[in-house]
C-alpha atoms as one frame of an Amber mdcrd trajectory, in Angstrom:
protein
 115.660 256.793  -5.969 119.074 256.827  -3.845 119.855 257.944  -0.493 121.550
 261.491  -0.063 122.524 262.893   3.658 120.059 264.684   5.487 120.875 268.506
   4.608 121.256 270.791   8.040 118.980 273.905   5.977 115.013 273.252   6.838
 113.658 273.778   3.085 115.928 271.413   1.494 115.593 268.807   4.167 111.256
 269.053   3.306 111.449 268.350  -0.450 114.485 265.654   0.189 112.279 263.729
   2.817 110.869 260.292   1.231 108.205 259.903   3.441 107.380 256.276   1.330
 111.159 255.822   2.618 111.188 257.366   5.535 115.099 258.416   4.685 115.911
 261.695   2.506 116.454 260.941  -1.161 117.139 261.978  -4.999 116.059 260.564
  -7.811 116.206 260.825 -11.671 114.118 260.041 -14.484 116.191 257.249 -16.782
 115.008 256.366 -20.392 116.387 252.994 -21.769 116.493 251.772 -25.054 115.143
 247.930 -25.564 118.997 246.799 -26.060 119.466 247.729 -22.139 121.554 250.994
 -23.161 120.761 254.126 -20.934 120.211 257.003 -23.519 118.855 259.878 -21.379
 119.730 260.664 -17.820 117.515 263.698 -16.270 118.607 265.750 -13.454 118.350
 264.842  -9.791 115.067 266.066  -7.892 113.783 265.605  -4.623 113.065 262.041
  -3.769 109.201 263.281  -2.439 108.577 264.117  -6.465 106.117 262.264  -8.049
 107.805 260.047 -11.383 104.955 261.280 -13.191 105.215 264.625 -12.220 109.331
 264.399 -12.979 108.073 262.880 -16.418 105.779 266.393 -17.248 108.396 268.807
 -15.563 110.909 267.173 -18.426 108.600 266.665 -21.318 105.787 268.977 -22.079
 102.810 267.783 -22.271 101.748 270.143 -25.083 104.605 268.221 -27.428 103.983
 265.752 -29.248 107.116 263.703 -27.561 106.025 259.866 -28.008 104.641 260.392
 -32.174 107.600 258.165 -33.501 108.753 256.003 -30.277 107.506 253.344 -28.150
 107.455 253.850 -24.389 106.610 251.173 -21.782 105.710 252.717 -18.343 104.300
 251.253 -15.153 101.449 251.973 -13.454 103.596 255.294 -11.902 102.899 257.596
 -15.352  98.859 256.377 -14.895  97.905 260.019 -16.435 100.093 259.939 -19.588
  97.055 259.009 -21.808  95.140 262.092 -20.869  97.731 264.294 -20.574  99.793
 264.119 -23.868  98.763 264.427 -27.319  99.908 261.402 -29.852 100.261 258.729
 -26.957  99.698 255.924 -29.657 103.217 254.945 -28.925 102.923 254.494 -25.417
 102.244 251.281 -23.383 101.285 251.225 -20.051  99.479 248.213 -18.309  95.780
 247.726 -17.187  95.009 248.553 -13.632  92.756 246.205 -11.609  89.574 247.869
 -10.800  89.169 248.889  -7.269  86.846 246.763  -5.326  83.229 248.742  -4.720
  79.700 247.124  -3.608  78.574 246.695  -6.882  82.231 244.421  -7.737  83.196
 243.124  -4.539  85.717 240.510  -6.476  87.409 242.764  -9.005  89.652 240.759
 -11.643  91.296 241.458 -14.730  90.324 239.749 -17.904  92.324 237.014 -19.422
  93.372 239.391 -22.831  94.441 242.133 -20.224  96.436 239.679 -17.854  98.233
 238.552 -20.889  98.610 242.034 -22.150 100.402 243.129 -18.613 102.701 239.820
 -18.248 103.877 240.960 -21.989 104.691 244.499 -21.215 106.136 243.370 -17.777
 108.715 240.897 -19.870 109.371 243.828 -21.912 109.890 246.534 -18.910 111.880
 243.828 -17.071 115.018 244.934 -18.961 114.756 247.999 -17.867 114.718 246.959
 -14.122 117.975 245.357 -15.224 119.509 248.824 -16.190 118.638 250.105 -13.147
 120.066 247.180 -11.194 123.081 247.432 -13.241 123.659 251.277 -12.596 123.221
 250.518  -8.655 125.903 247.820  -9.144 128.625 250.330  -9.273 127.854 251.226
  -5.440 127.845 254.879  -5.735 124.093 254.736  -6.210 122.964 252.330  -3.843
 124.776 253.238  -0.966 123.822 256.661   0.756 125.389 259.514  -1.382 127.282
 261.827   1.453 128.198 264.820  -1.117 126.150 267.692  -0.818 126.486 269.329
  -3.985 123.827 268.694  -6.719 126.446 269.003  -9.380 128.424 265.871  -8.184
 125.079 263.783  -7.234 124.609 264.271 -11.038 127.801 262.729 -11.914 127.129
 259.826 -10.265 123.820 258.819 -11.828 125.740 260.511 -15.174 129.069 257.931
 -14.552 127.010 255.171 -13.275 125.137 255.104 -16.700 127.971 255.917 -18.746
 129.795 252.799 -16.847 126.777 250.320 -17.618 126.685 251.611 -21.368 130.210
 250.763 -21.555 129.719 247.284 -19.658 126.828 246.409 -21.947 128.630 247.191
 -25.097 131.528 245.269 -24.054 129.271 241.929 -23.524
């Protein structure tokens, strides 16, 4: 999610305004392979959409998309087991139960604790991608173009820039 300038027409400025943020924002859905390389880039959306709904806008639910890969989400894409077909291939980790009358001390069990610090040293790299891509600057200051088509370039460069950087290591 990166800061873009407030835009002066009403209906853009409502679906650009974070409200989490309290700033107006884009963001883009980024899929990383395990080796840190960015392979898919989607295109920018309000910052006020939902990753998960970003996720189903992109890929249909009605496909069977993860059949053959692996995918590692956080707790963001919580519906992804209900709402796609084949998700034996993804991984997302347990959430604590909320705390009610009849568990006033909710905990995670030992096996699922384990099973969450394992997928977070996995998902980790990909935190480093996104670090990386912010690196460059364009991304992590606030973007002050107005067109949609350049705000695309820079999440496009910024990832083509890291790819390169990685390959080079």
């Amino acid at each position: 999610e990166c800061q873009c300038v407030r835009p002066s027409d009403k209906q853009k400025q409502k679906q650009r305004y974070s409200g989490k943020k309290k700033r107006h924002t884009v963001k883009s859905l980024i899929v990383t392979k395990a080796d840190k390389t960015v392979v898919m880039i989607s295109l920018i959306v309000s910052g006020a959409m939902h990753d998960y709904a970003l996720l189903k806008e992109i890929f249909d639910p009605a496909k069977p998309w993860f059949k053959k890969i692996t995918a590692y989400v956080d707790l963001g894409f919580l519906g992804i087991m209900t709402d796609y077909t084949d998700t034996n291939g993804v991984k997302i980790p347990y959430k604590k139960p909320r705390r009610s009358k009849k568990n006033p001390n909710p905990q995670l069990t030992k096996s699922q604790k384990k099973y969450n610090k394992k997928q977070a040293s996995i998902r980790v790299s990909v935190e480093n991608v996104l670090a990386g891509m912010k690196s460059f600057h364009c991304l992590s200051h606030r973007i002050r173009n107005h067109l949609d088509l350049f705000i695309n370039y820079f999440f496009g460069v910024s990832a083509g820039l890291w790819n390169f950087k990685n390959a080079v290591k």
